[in-house]
Coordinates of C-alpha atoms in Angstrom, one line a residue:
Chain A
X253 CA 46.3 -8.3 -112.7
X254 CA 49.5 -9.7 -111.8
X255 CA 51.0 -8.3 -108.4
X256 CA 54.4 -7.0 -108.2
X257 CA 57.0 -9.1 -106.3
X258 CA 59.8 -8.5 -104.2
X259 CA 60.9 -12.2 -104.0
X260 CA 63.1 -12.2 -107.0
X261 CA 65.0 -9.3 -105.4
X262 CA 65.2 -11.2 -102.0
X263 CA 66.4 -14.3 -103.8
X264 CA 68.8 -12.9 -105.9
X265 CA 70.0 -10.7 -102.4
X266 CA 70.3 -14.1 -101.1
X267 CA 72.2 -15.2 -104.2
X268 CA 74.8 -12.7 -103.9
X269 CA 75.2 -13.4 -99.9
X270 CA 75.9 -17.1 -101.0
X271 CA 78.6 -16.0 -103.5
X272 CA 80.1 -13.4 -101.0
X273 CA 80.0 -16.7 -98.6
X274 CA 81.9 -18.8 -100.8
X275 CA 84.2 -16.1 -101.6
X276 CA 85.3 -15.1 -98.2
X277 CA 85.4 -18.4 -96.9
X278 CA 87.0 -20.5 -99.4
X279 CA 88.3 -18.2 -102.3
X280 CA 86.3 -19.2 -104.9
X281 CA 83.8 -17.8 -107.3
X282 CA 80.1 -19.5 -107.0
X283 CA 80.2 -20.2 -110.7
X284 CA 78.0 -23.3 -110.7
X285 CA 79.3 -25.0 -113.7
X286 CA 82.7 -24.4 -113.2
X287 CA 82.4 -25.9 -109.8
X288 CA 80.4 -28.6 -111.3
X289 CA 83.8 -29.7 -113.6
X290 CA 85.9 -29.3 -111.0
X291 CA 83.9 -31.8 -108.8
X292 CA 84.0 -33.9 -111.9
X293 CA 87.4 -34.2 -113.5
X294 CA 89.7 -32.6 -110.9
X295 CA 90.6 -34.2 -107.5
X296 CA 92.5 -31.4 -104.8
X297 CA 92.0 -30.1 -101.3
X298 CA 89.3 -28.2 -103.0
X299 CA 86.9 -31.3 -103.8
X300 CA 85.1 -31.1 -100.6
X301 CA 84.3 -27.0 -101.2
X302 CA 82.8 -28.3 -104.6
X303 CA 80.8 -31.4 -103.5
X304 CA 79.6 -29.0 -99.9
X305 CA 78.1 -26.4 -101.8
X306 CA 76.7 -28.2 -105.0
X307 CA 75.2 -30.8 -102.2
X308 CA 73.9 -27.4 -100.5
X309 CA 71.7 -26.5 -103.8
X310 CA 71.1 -30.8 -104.2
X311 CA 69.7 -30.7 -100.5
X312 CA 67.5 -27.4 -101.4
X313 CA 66.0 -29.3 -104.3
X314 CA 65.2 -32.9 -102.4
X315 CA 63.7 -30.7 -99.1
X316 CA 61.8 -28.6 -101.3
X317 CA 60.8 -31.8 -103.5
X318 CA 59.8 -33.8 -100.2
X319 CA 57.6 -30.6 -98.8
X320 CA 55.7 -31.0 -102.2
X321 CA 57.1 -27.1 -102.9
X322 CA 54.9 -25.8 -106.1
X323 CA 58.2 -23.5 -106.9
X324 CA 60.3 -26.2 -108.7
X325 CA 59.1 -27.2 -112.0
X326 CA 59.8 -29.6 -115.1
X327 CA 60.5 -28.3 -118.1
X328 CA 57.8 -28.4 -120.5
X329 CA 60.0 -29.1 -123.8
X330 CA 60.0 -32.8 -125.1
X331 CA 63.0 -35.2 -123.8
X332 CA 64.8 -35.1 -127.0
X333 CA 64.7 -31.2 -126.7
X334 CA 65.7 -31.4 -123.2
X335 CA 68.9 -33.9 -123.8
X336 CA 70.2 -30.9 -126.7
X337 CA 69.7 -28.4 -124.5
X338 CA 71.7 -30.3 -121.8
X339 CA 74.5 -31.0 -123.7
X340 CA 74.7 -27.7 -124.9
X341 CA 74.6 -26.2 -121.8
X342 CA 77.3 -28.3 -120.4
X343 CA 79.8 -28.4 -123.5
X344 CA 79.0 -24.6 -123.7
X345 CA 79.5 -23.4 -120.3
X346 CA 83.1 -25.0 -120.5
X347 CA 83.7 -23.7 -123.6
X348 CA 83.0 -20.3 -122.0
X349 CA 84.6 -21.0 -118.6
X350 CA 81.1 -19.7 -116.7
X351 CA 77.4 -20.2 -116.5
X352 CA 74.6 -17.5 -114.9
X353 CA 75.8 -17.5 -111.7
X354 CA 80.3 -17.6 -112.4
X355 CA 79.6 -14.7 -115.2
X356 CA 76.2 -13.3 -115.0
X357 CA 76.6 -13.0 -111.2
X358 CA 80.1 -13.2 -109.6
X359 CA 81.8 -11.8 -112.9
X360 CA 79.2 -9.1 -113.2
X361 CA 79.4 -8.0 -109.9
X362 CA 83.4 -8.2 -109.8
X363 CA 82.9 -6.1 -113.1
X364 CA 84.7 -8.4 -115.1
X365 CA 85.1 -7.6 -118.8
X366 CA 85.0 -11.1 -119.9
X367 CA 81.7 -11.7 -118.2
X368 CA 80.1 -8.8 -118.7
X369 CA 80.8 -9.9 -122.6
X370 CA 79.6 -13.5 -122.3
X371 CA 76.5 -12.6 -120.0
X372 CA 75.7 -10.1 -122.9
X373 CA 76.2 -13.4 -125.2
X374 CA 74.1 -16.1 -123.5
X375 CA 71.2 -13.3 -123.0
X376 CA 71.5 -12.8 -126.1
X377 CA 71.7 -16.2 -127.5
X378 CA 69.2 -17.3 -124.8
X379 CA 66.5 -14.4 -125.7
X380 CA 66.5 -15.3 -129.6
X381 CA 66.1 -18.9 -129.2
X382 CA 63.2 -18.8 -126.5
X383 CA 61.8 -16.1 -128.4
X384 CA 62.0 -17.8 -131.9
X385 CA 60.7 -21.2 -130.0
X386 CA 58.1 -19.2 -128.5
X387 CA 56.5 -17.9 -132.1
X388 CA 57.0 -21.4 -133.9
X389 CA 55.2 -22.9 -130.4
X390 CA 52.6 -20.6 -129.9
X391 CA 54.6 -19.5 -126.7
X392 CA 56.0 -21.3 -123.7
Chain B
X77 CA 92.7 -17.7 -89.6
X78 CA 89.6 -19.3 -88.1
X79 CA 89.5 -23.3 -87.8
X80 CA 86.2 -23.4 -86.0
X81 CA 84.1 -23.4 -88.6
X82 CA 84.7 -27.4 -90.9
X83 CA 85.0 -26.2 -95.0
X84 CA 82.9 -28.3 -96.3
X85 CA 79.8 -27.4 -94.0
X86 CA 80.9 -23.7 -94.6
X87 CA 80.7 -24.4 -98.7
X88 CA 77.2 -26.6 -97.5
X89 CA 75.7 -24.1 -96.0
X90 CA 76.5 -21.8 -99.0
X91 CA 75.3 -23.9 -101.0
X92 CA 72.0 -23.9 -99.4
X93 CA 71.6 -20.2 -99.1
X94 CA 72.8 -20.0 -103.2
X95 CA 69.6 -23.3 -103.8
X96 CA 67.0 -20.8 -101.2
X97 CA 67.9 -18.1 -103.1
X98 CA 66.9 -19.9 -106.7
X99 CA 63.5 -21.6 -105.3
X100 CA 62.4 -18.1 -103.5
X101 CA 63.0 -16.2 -106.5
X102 CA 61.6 -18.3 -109.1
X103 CA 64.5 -19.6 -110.9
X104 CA 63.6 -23.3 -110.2
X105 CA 60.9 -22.6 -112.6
X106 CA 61.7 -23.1 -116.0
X107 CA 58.3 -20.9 -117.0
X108 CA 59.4 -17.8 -115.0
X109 CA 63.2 -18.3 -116.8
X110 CA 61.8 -18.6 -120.2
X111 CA 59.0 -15.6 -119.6
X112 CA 62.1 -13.9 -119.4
X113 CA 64.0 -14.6 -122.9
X114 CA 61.1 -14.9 -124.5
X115 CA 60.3 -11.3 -125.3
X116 CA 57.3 -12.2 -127.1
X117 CA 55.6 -12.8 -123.4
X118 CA 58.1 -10.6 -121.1
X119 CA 58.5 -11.0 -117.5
X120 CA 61.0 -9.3 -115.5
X121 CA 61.5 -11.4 -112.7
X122 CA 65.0 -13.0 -113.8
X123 CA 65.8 -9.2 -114.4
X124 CA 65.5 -8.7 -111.0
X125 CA 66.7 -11.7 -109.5
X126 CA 70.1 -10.2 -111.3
X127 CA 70.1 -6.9 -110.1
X128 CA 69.4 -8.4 -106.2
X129 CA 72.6 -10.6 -106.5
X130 CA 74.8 -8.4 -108.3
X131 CA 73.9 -5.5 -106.3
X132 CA 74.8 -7.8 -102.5
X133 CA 77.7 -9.3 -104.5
X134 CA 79.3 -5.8 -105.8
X135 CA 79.2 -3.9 -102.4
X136 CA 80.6 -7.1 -100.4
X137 CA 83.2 -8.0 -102.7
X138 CA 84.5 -4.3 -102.4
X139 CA 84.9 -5.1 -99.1
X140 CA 86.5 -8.1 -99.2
X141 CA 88.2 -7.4 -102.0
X142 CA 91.5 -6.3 -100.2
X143 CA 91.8 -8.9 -98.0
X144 CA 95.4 -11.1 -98.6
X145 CA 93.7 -14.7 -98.1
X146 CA 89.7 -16.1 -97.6
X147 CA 88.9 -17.5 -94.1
X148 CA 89.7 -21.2 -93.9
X149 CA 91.9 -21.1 -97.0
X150 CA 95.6 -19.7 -97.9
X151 CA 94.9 -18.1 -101.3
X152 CA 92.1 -16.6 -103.9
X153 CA 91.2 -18.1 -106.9
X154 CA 90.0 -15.5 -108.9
X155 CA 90.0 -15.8 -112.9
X156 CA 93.1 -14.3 -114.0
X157 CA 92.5 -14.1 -117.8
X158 CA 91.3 -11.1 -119.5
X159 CA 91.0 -11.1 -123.1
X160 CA 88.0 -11.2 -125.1
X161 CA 88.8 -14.4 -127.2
X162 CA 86.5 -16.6 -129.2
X163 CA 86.0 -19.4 -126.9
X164 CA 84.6 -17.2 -124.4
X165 CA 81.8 -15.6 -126.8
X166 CA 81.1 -18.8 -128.8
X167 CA 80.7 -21.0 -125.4
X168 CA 78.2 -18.2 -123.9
X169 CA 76.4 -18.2 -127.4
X170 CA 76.3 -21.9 -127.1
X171 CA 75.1 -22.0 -123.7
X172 CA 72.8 -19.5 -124.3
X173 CA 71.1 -21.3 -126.8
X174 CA 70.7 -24.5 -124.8
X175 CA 68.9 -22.2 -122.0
X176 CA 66.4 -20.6 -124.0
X177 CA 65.4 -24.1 -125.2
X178 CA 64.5 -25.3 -122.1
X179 CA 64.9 -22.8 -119.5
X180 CA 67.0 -24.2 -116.9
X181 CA 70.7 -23.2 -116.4
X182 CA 72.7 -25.5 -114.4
X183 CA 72.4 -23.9 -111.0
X184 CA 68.8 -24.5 -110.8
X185 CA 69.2 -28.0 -112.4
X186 CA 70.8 -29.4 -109.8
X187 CA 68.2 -27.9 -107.2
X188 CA 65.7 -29.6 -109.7
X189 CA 66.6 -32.8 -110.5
X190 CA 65.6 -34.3 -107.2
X191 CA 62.1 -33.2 -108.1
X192 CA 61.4 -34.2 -111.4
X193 CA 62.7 -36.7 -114.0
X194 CA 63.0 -34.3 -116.9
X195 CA 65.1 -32.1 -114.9
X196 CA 67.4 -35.1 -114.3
X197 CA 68.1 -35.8 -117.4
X198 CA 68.7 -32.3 -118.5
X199 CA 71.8 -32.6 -115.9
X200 CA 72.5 -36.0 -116.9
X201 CA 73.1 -34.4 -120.5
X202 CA 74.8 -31.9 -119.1
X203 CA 77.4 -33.7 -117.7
X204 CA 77.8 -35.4 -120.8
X205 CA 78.0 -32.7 -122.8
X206 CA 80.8 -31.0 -120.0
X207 CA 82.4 -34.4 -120.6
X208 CA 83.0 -33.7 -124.3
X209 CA 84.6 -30.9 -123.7
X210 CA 86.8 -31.8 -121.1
X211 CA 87.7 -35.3 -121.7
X212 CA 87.5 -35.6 -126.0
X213 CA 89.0 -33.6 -128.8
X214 CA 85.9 -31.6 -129.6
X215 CA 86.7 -29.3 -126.3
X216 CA 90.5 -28.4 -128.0
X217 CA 88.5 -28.0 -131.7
X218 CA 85.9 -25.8 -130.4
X219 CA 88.6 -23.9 -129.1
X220 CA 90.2 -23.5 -132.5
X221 CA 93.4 -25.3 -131.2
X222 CA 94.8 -27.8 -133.9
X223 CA 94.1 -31.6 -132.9
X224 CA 97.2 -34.2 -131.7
X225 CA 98.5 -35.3 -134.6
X226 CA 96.7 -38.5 -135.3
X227 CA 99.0 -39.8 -138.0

């Protein structure tokens, strides 16, 4: 029987303190993606905000990776199906101005219209194709 | 307003609170992400993970919300635009469907990629794929606006 965790509700809590963080420090949102683009095709006094906190979740990935850490995983889909995906995700999130954490988090929170809109969109989107992949692969 | 604490450490160290947040909750795993949208085999953690952040990010935000300028810069950059246009659904919808593929969104891609190859190149596509938006005419076609005139 599977237990019932609280870590997802202490990560996200941390989550949000991160975005509050960003927010009070620097003035901007902690919309991954969009910070993502701005590190790559935009050069002003806010570079170094950009390249500090996407090294932050970089450094996160190569301690955990070094520690051996069980929680980060590879996707299971094939390479091909993993290069689609990535250029969807990054052609789409500009297309959208926000990922999970700019809309479904900071928007959200800031009760945005325009993210509560696309959140209900890549939910949406998201939930019929893993669920449609799911049936046609016998499940994830 | 404060100068003691450098920028970019403060953005670092945000950044490594936003990446402990994603491993401890189970975002980093693209199982746990896809036992979400796949309804078929639901799992609430990404549910919850949502609700956590949202929840710290509302009440803070109210609080800081008034305040004329952030801590170690002059101004806010808060979106300003608020119409529901067609870019905005049509690039979630896209997005959306490249995350239930695969399961990974690109905060927890870039905690990932140091960890495994696949991840890696799901980011290196990504940036490609952020690329053809920004940098080629499909970003300004997507968004329904009529092409330079090539002739």
């Amino acid at each position: 029987m599977p237990e019932i965790s609280l870590l997802p509700l202490l990560g996200g809590a941390l989550i949000g303190a991160s975005a509050s963080a960003l927010l009070l420090t620097h003035g901007r949102v902690a919309g991954v993606s969009g910070l993502l683009a701005g590190l790559l095709f935009v050069r002003d006094r806010d570079t170094r905000c950009r390249a500090g906190f996407l090294g932050g979740l970089v450094l996160v990935g190569v301690v955990a990776a070094l520690a051996g850490s069980p929680a980060i995983s590879a996707p299971v889909a094939p390479w091909v199906i993993v290069v689609v995906a990535g250029l969807l995700v990054g052609f789409g999130t500009r297309l959208g101005n926000g990922c999970t954490s700019g809309h479904g988090v900071c928007g959200v929170a800031r009760l945005s219209r325009r993210s509560w809109v696309a959140t209900a969109a890549f939910v949406g989107s998201g939930m019929i194709t893993a669920t449609t992949a799911g049936l046609l692969g016998g499940g994830p | 307003m404060s100068r003691s604490l450098n920028p970019t450490i403060a953005a670092l160290l945000a950044g490594v609170l936003f990446g402990a947040g994603l491993v401890l909750s189970g975002m980093t795993d693209p199982a746990v992400v896809l036992g979400f949208l796949d309804v078929g085999a639901w799992r609430p953690d990404l549910l919850l993970v949502m609700v956590g952040a949202i929840a710290v990010h509302l009440a803070s935000y109210r609080l800081m919300r008034h305040r004329s300028s952030p801590l170690l810069r002059d101004v806010f950059h808060l979106p300003t635009a608020a119409d529901l246009d067609r870019p905005l659904v049509a690039g979630a919808v896209v997005f959306g469907v490249g995350w239930g593929l695969v399961g990974i969104c690109p905060g927890p891609g870039l905690v990932g990629m140091a960890a495994n190859g696949s991840t890696l190149l799901f980011v290196a596509a990504l940036v490609v794929g952020m690329a053809l938006h920004d940098r080629t005419w499909l970003g300004a076609w997507a968004r329904g606006r009529p092409r330079r005139a090539a002739h």
